[in-house]
XYZ file of N, CA and C in Angstrom:
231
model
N 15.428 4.788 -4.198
C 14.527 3.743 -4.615
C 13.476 4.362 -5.526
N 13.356 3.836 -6.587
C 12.098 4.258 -7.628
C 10.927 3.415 -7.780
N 9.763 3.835 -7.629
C 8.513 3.063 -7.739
C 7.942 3.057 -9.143
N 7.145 2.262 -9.168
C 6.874 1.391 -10.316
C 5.197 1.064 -10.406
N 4.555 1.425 -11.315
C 2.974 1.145 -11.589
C 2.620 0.118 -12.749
N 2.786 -1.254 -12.503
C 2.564 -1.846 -13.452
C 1.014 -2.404 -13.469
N 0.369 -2.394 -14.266
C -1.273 -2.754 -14.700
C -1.235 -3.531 -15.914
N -2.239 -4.571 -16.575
C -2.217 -4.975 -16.999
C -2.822 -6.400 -16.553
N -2.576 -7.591 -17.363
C -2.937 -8.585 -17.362
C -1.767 -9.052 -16.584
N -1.641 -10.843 -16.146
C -0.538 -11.158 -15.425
C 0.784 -11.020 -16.338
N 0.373 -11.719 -17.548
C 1.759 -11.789 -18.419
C 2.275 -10.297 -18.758
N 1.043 -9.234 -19.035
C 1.478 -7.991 -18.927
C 2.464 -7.641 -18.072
N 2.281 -7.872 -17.086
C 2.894 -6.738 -15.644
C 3.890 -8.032 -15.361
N 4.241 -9.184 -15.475
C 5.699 -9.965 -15.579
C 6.349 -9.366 -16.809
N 6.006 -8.973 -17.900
C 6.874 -8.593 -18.913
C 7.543 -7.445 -18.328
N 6.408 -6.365 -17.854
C 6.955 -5.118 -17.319
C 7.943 -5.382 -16.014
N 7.696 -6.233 -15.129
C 8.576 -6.602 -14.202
C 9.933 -6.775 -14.992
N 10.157 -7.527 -15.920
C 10.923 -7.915 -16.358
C 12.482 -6.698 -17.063
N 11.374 -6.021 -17.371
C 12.073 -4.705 -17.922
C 12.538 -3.782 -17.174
N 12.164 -3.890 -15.898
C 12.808 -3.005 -14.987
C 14.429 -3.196 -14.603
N 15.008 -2.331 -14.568
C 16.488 -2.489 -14.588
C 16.570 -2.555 -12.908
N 18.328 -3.101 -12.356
C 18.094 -3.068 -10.898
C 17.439 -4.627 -9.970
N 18.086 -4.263 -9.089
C 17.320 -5.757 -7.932
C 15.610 -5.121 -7.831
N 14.740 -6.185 -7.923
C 13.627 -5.741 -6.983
C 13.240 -6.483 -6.252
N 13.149 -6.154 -4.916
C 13.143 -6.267 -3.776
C 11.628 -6.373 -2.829
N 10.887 -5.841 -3.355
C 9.535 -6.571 -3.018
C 8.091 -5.879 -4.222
N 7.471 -6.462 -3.880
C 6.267 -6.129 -4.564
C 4.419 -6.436 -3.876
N 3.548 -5.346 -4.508
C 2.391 -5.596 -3.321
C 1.695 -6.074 -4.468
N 0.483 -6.791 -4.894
C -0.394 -7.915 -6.061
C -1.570 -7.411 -5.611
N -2.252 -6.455 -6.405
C -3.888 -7.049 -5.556
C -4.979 -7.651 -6.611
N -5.197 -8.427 -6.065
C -6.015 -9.429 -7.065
C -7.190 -9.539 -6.728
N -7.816 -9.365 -7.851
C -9.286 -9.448 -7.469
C -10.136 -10.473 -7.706
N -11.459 -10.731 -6.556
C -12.129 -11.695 -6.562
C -13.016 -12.053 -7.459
N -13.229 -13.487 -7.852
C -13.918 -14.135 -9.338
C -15.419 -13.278 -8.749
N -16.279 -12.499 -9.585
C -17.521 -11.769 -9.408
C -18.147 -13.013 -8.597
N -19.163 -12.404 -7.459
C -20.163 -13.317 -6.408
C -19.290 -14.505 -5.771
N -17.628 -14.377 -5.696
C -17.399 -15.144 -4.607
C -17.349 -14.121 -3.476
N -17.348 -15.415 -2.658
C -17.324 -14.552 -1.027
C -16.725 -13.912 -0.744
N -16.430 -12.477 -0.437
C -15.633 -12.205 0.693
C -14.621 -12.793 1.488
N -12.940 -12.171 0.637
C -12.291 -12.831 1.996
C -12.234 -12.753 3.355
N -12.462 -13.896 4.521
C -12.477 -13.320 5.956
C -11.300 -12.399 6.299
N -11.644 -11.778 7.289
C -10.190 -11.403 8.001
C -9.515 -12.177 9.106
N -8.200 -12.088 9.467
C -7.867 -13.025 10.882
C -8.460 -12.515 11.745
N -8.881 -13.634 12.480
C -9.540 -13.353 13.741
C -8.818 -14.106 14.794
N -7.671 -14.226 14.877
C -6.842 -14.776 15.868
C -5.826 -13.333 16.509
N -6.282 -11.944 16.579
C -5.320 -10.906 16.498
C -4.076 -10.418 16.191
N -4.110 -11.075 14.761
C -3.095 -11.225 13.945
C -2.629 -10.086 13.264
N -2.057 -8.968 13.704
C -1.649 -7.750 12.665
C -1.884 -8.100 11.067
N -2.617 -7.725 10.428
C -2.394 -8.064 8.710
C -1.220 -7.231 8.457
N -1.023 -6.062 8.901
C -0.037 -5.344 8.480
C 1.473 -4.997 8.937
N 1.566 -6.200 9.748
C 2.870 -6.088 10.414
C 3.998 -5.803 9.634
N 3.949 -7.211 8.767
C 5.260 -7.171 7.876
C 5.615 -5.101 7.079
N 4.289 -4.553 6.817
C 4.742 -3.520 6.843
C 5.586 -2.397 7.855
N 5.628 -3.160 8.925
C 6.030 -2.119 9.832
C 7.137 -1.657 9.798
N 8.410 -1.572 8.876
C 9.435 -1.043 8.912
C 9.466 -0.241 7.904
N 8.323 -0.141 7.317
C 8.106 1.130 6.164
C 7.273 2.266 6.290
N 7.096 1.830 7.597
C 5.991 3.163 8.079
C 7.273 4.014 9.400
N 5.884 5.269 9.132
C 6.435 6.308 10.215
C 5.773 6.344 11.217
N 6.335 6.460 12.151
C 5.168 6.471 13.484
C 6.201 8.003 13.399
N 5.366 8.801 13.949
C 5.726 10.642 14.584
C 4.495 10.514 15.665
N 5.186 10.575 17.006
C 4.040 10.425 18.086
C 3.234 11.828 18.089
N 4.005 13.292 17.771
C 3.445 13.882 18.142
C 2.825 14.862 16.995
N 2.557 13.804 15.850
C 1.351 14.485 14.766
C 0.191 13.895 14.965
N -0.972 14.901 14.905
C -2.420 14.498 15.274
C -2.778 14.005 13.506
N -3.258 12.955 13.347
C -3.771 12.733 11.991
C -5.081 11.649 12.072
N -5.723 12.950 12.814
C -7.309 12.231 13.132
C -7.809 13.352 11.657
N -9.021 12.356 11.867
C -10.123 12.480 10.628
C -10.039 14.262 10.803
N -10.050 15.329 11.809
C -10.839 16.860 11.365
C -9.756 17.409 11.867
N -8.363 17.173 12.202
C -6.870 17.985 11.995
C -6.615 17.744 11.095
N -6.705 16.676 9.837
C -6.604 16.393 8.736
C -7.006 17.687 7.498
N -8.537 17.468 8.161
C -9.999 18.451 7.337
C -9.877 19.680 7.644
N -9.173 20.030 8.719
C -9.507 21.467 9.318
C -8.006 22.959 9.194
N -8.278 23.749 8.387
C -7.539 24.711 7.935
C -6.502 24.989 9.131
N -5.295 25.187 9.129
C -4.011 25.919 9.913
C -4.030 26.762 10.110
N -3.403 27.967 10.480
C -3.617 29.348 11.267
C -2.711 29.680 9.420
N -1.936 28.891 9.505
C -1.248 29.817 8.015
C -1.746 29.589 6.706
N -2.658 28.611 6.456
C -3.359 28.581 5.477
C -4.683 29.680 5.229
């Protein structure tokens, strides 16, 4: 699978969609808010926002990837 950085305006990045050879199969949009509107809420019904990602992630139970095992040098580094 090959990834793809398209930027631009909308018609921009549909043209570039367009040109990509191959099925594509999903895509992430982030769009940004008209200046001084509100804040979108978040769900507050305990709704995973990120579920639908869950078959693209890794869970490895037994890597620590807290904030200072992250930050903090290895014996072999």
């Amino acid at each position: 699978m090959k990834t793809h950085v398209l930027k631009g305006s909308k018609q921009e990045i549909a043209e570039g969609l367009v040109q990509i050879d191959g099925d594509v199969r999903e895509a992430i949009v982030f769009v940004e808010e008209p200046a001084g509107a509100a804040p979108m809420a978040l769900p507050d019904n305990g709704e995973d926002m990120f579920a639908e990602m869950g078959p693209l992630m890794v869970d490895v139970p037994e890597v620590d990837d807290s904030r200072e095992a992250i930050y903090s040098r290895m014996e072999s580094e």
